[in-house]
Amino acid sequence: MEEPVVERPDGLKHLSPLYAGAFVGLLRAAEGLEARLSVRLEREHGLSLRGFEVLLFLSVFAPEGELRMSDLAEQTPLSQSRVSRLVADLEARGLVRRIPAESDGRGVGVSVTKEGIERFRAAQESHLADLEELLFSNLSETEVRRLAAITGKIVEACREGER
């Protein structure tokens, strides 16, 4: 097995070509996929990829179409303040609304509106087609399974590092 780190005679270290290719490839693939998906969603539906993601969580995965703001922030790779700004933008466009959290008077919840569900519904078909074109059509089912397992390990390791 190739060593991940190479040390030069002068003591400087860098990743071996194999490991550098894996690392840089993962970053570039994620950046490129995110950029292209976001541009298409914005152009066709007036939604950023992160905005679409918020509507997805609220429309599909949240009980009653509502989540506490803190729970929504945990579902995304964004900071609490960035999620708050994103929700404020979606709220200004009538796609979500802030509500008092059920469990305590201090918390804030987010609820998807009828307009938000309709915007999500309009965007989902083209988004799924874009994912097929840009990602899944380039991989076999076995590769998709491997990719899910690999990225799941990386995500979990990053989450553990945050604790």
PDB file of C-alpha atoms in Angstrom:
ATOM      1  CA  MET A   1       0.000   0.000   0.000  1.00  0.00           C
ATOM      2  CA  GLU A   2       1.307   3.415  -0.907  1.00  0.00           C
ATOM      3  CA  GLU A   3       2.200   5.670   2.003  1.00  0.00           C
ATOM      4  CA  PRO A   4      -0.150   8.653   2.219  1.00  0.00           C
ATOM      5  CA  VAL A   5       2.548  11.186   3.094  1.00  0.00           C
ATOM      6  CA  VAL A   6       5.823  11.736   1.258  1.00  0.00           C
ATOM      7  CA  GLU A   7       8.719  13.512   2.939  1.00  0.00           C
ATOM      8  CA  ARG A   8      11.236  15.303   0.760  1.00  0.00           C
ATOM      9  CA  PRO A   9      14.950  15.354   1.618  1.00  0.00           C
ATOM     10  CA  ASP A  10      14.551  18.935   2.867  1.00  0.00           C
ATOM     11  CA  GLY A  11      11.907  17.793   5.406  1.00  0.00           C
ATOM     12  CA  LEU A  12       8.836  19.227   3.642  1.00  0.00           C
ATOM     13  CA  LYS A  13       5.885  16.842   3.480  1.00  0.00           C
ATOM     14  CA  HIS A  14       3.032  16.432   0.999  1.00  0.00           C
ATOM     15  CA  LEU A  15       0.474  13.841   0.044  1.00  0.00           C
ATOM     16  CA  SER A  16       1.502  11.081  -2.333  1.00  0.00           C
ATOM     17  CA  PRO A  17      -0.033  11.334  -5.820  1.00  0.00           C
ATOM     18  CA  LEU A  18      -2.643   8.663  -5.011  1.00  0.00           C
ATOM     19  CA  TYR A  19      -3.775  10.329  -1.788  1.00  0.00           C
ATOM     20  CA  ALA A  20      -3.577  13.832  -3.247  1.00  0.00           C
ATOM     21  CA  GLY A  21      -5.710  12.674  -6.165  1.00  0.00           C
ATOM     22  CA  ALA A  22      -8.308  11.219  -3.794  1.00  0.00           C
ATOM     23  CA  PHE A  23      -8.410  14.329  -1.603  1.00  0.00           C
ATOM     24  CA  VAL A  24      -8.384  16.938  -4.362  1.00  0.00           C
ATOM     25  CA  GLY A  25     -10.749  14.850  -6.481  1.00  0.00           C
ATOM     26  CA  LEU A  26     -13.289  14.662  -3.667  1.00  0.00           C
ATOM     27  CA  LEU A  27     -13.112  18.410  -3.075  1.00  0.00           C
ATOM     28  CA  ARG A  28     -13.338  19.334  -6.772  1.00  0.00           C
ATOM     29  CA  ALA A  29     -16.161  16.883  -7.423  1.00  0.00           C
ATOM     30  CA  ALA A  30     -18.185  18.277  -4.508  1.00  0.00           C
ATOM     31  CA  GLU A  31     -17.472  21.893  -5.463  1.00  0.00           C
ATOM     32  CA  GLY A  32     -18.330  21.325  -9.120  1.00  0.00           C
ATOM     33  CA  LEU A  33     -21.491  19.377  -8.376  1.00  0.00           C
ATOM     34  CA  GLU A  34     -22.683  21.954  -5.846  1.00  0.00           C
ATOM     35  CA  ALA A  35     -21.982  24.864  -8.194  1.00  0.00           C
ATOM     36  CA  ARG A  36     -23.717  23.319 -11.216  1.00  0.00           C
ATOM     37  CA  LEU A  37     -26.752  22.151  -9.253  1.00  0.00           C
ATOM     38  CA  SER A  38     -27.104  25.546  -7.578  1.00  0.00           C
ATOM     39  CA  VAL A  39     -26.801  27.471 -10.862  1.00  0.00           C
ATOM     40  CA  ARG A  40     -29.477  25.310 -12.481  1.00  0.00           C
ATOM     41  CA  LEU A  41     -31.867  25.589  -9.531  1.00  0.00           C
ATOM     42  CA  GLU A  42     -31.359  29.348  -9.352  1.00  0.00           C
ATOM     43  CA  ARG A  43     -31.859  29.837 -13.077  1.00  0.00           C
ATOM     44  CA  GLU A  44     -34.898  27.577 -13.414  1.00  0.00           C
ATOM     45  CA  HIS A  45     -36.608  27.980 -10.031  1.00  0.00           C
ATOM     46  CA  GLY A  46     -35.099  30.966  -8.206  1.00  0.00           C
ATOM     47  CA  LEU A  47     -33.655  28.734  -5.469  1.00  0.00           C
ATOM     48  CA  SER A  48     -30.111  28.153  -4.311  1.00  0.00           C
ATOM     49  CA  LEU A  49     -29.110  24.551  -3.651  1.00  0.00           C
ATOM     50  CA  ARG A  50     -29.157  25.299   0.091  1.00  0.00           C
ATOM     51  CA  GLY A  51     -32.596  26.903  -0.210  1.00  0.00           C
ATOM     52  CA  PHE A  52     -33.848  23.806  -2.028  1.00  0.00           C
ATOM     53  CA  GLU A  53     -32.322  21.697   0.745  1.00  0.00           C
ATOM     54  CA  VAL A  54     -34.220  23.640   3.433  1.00  0.00           C
ATOM     55  CA  LEU A  55     -37.485  23.177   1.515  1.00  0.00           C
ATOM     56  CA  LEU A  56     -36.667  19.465   1.103  1.00  0.00           C
ATOM     57  CA  PHE A  57     -36.146  18.955   4.835  1.00  0.00           C
ATOM     58  CA  LEU A  58     -39.327  20.848   5.704  1.00  0.00           C
ATOM     59  CA  SER A  59     -41.541  19.459   2.919  1.00  0.00           C
ATOM     60  CA  VAL A  60     -40.458  15.833   2.965  1.00  0.00           C
ATOM     61  CA  PHE A  61     -38.681  14.909   6.188  1.00  0.00           C
ATOM     62  CA  ALA A  62     -40.120  17.190   8.905  1.00  0.00           C
ATOM     63  CA  PRO A  63     -43.207  16.152  10.828  1.00  0.00           C
ATOM     64  CA  GLU A  64     -46.014  18.576   9.995  1.00  0.00           C
ATOM     65  CA  GLY A  65     -43.603  20.558   7.781  1.00  0.00           C
ATOM     66  CA  GLU A  66     -41.936  22.182  10.811  1.00  0.00           C
ATOM     67  CA  LEU A  67     -38.508  22.027  12.428  1.00  0.00           C
ATOM     68  CA  ARG A  68     -36.796  23.950  15.177  1.00  0.00           C
ATOM     69  CA  MET A  69     -34.196  26.294  13.714  1.00  0.00           C
ATOM     70  CA  SER A  70     -31.453  24.452  15.624  1.00  0.00           C
ATOM     71  CA  ASP A  71     -32.581  21.090  14.194  1.00  0.00           C
ATOM     72  CA  LEU A  72     -32.617  22.547  10.700  1.00  0.00           C
ATOM     73  CA  ALA A  73     -29.076  23.861  11.188  1.00  0.00           C
ATOM     74  CA  GLU A  74     -27.914  20.382  12.240  1.00  0.00           C
ATOM     75  CA  GLN A  75     -29.214  18.943   8.949  1.00  0.00           C
ATOM     76  CA  THR A  76     -27.167  21.293   6.771  1.00  0.00           C
ATOM     77  CA  PRO A  77     -23.440  21.968   6.453  1.00  0.00           C
ATOM     78  CA  LEU A  78     -24.079  25.619   7.329  1.00  0.00           C
ATOM     79  CA  SER A  79     -23.547  27.603  10.501  1.00  0.00           C
ATOM     80  CA  GLN A  80     -26.522  28.610  12.649  1.00  0.00           C
ATOM     81  CA  SER A  81     -26.181  32.230  11.494  1.00  0.00           C
ATOM     82  CA  ARG A  82     -26.028  31.219   7.811  1.00  0.00           C
ATOM     83  CA  VAL A  83     -29.139  29.049   8.211  1.00  0.00           C
ATOM     84  CA  SER A  84     -30.862  31.970   9.916  1.00  0.00           C
ATOM     85  CA  ARG A  85     -30.046  34.272   6.972  1.00  0.00           C
ATOM     86  CA  LEU A  86     -31.174  31.614   4.495  1.00  0.00           C
ATOM     87  CA  VAL A  87     -34.467  31.165   6.349  1.00  0.00           C
ATOM     88  CA  ALA A  88     -34.924  34.958   6.451  1.00  0.00           C
ATOM     89  CA  ASP A  89     -34.499  35.076   2.655  1.00  0.00           C
ATOM     90  CA  LEU A  90     -36.945  32.210   2.113  1.00  0.00           C
ATOM     91  CA  GLU A  91     -39.375  33.861   4.539  1.00  0.00           C
ATOM     92  CA  ALA A  92     -39.183  37.181   2.675  1.00  0.00           C
ATOM     93  CA  ARG A  93     -40.198  35.284  -0.465  1.00  0.00           C
ATOM     94  CA  GLY A  94     -43.130  33.605   1.293  1.00  0.00           C
ATOM     95  CA  LEU A  95     -41.678  30.082   1.115  1.00  0.00           C
ATOM     96  CA  VAL A  96     -41.273  29.499   4.866  1.00  0.00           C
ATOM     97  CA  ARG A  97     -42.336  31.233   8.051  1.00  0.00           C
ATOM     98  CA  ARG A  98     -40.804  31.459  11.485  1.00  0.00           C
ATOM     99  CA  ILE A  99     -42.950  30.264  14.338  1.00  0.00           C
ATOM    100  CA  PRO A 100     -42.491  29.979  18.113  1.00  0.00           C
ATOM    101  CA  ALA A 101     -41.032  26.573  18.989  1.00  0.00           C
ATOM    102  CA  GLU A 102     -43.573  24.266  20.581  1.00  0.00           C
ATOM    103  CA  SER A 103     -41.352  23.079  23.429  1.00  0.00           C
ATOM    104  CA  ASP A 104     -40.325  26.457  24.838  1.00  0.00           C
ATOM    105  CA  GLY A 105     -41.007  30.125  24.331  1.00  0.00           C
ATOM    106  CA  ARG A 106     -37.403  31.016  23.514  1.00  0.00           C
ATOM    107  CA  GLY A 107     -36.822  28.724  20.561  1.00  0.00           C
ATOM    108  CA  VAL A 108     -37.728  29.454  16.973  1.00  0.00           C
ATOM    109  CA  GLY A 109     -39.237  27.010  14.555  1.00  0.00           C
ATOM    110  CA  VAL A 110     -39.491  27.100  10.778  1.00  0.00           C
ATOM    111  CA  SER A 111     -42.553  25.993   8.873  1.00  0.00           C
ATOM    112  CA  VAL A 112     -42.872  25.512   5.121  1.00  0.00           C
ATOM    113  CA  THR A 113     -45.724  27.453   3.497  1.00  0.00           C
ATOM    114  CA  LYS A 114     -48.037  26.270   0.742  1.00  0.00           C
ATOM    115  CA  GLU A 115     -45.993  28.422  -1.662  1.00  0.00           C
ATOM    116  CA  GLY A 116     -42.798  26.776  -0.397  1.00  0.00           C
ATOM    117  CA  ILE A 117     -44.171  23.307  -1.049  1.00  0.00           C
ATOM    118  CA  GLU A 118     -45.264  24.351  -4.536  1.00  0.00           C
ATOM    119  CA  ARG A 119     -41.820  25.841  -5.297  1.00  0.00           C
ATOM    120  CA  PHE A 120     -40.187  22.652  -4.037  1.00  0.00           C
ATOM    121  CA  ARG A 121     -42.575  20.537  -6.115  1.00  0.00           C
ATOM    122  CA  ALA A 122     -41.761  22.562  -9.237  1.00  0.00           C
ATOM    123  CA  ALA A 123     -38.002  22.258  -8.644  1.00  0.00           C
ATOM    124  CA  GLN A 124     -37.764  18.625  -7.631  1.00  0.00           C
ATOM    125  CA  GLU A 125     -38.141  17.018 -11.069  1.00  0.00           C
ATOM    126  CA  SER A 126     -35.467  19.116 -12.729  1.00  0.00           C
ATOM    127  CA  HIS A 127     -33.189  18.753  -9.691  1.00  0.00           C
ATOM    128  CA  LEU A 128     -33.523  14.964  -9.733  1.00  0.00           C
ATOM    129  CA  ALA A 129     -32.823  14.962 -13.485  1.00  0.00           C
ATOM    130  CA  ASP A 130     -29.741  17.143 -12.894  1.00  0.00           C
ATOM    131  CA  LEU A 131     -28.488  14.731 -10.226  1.00  0.00           C
ATOM    132  CA  GLU A 132     -28.959  11.841 -12.624  1.00  0.00           C
ATOM    133  CA  GLU A 133     -27.092  13.655 -15.400  1.00  0.00           C
ATOM    134  CA  LEU A 134     -24.236  15.070 -13.337  1.00  0.00           C
ATOM    135  CA  LEU A 135     -23.694  12.303 -10.798  1.00  0.00           C
ATOM    136  CA  PHE A 136     -25.554   9.023 -10.970  1.00  0.00           C
ATOM    137  CA  SER A 137     -25.306   8.364 -14.716  1.00  0.00           C
ATOM    138  CA  ASN A 138     -21.519   8.388 -14.303  1.00  0.00           C
ATOM    139  CA  LEU A 139     -21.535   5.612 -11.690  1.00  0.00           C
ATOM    140  CA  SER A 140     -22.667   2.010 -11.497  1.00  0.00           C
ATOM    141  CA  GLU A 141     -25.013   0.978  -8.690  1.00  0.00           C
ATOM    142  CA  THR A 142     -22.042  -0.658  -6.953  1.00  0.00           C
ATOM    143  CA  GLU A 143     -20.079   2.591  -7.204  1.00  0.00           C
ATOM    144  CA  VAL A 144     -23.042   4.550  -5.796  1.00  0.00           C
ATOM    145  CA  ARG A 145     -23.149   2.148  -2.826  1.00  0.00           C
ATOM    146  CA  ARG A 146     -19.390   2.519  -2.308  1.00  0.00           C
ATOM    147  CA  LEU A 147     -19.583   6.293  -2.609  1.00  0.00           C
ATOM    148  CA  ALA A 148     -22.394   6.430  -0.033  1.00  0.00           C
ATOM    149  CA  ALA A 149     -20.371   4.266   2.371  1.00  0.00           C
ATOM    150  CA  ILE A 150     -17.169   6.250   1.857  1.00  0.00           C
ATOM    151  CA  THR A 151     -18.727   9.687   2.195  1.00  0.00           C
ATOM    152  CA  GLY A 152     -20.767   8.488   5.173  1.00  0.00           C
ATOM    153  CA  LYS A 153     -17.538   7.544   6.971  1.00  0.00           C
ATOM    154  CA  ILE A 154     -16.017  10.934   6.196  1.00  0.00           C
ATOM    155  CA  VAL A 155     -19.102  12.837   7.351  1.00  0.00           C
ATOM    156  CA  GLU A 156     -19.230  10.833  10.583  1.00  0.00           C
ATOM    157  CA  ALA A 157     -15.531  11.426  11.286  1.00  0.00           C
ATOM    158  CA  CYS A 158     -16.031  15.157  10.766  1.00  0.00           C
ATOM    159  CA  ARG A 159     -19.048  15.183  13.097  1.00  0.00           C
ATOM    160  CA  GLU A 160     -17.116  13.343  15.784  1.00  0.00           C
ATOM    161  CA  GLY A 161     -14.319  15.906  15.432  1.00  0.00           C
ATOM    162  CA  GLU A 162     -16.818  18.693  16.179  1.00  0.00           C
ATOM    163  CA  ARG A 163     -17.834  17.164  19.510  1.00  0.00           C
TER     164      ARG A 163
END
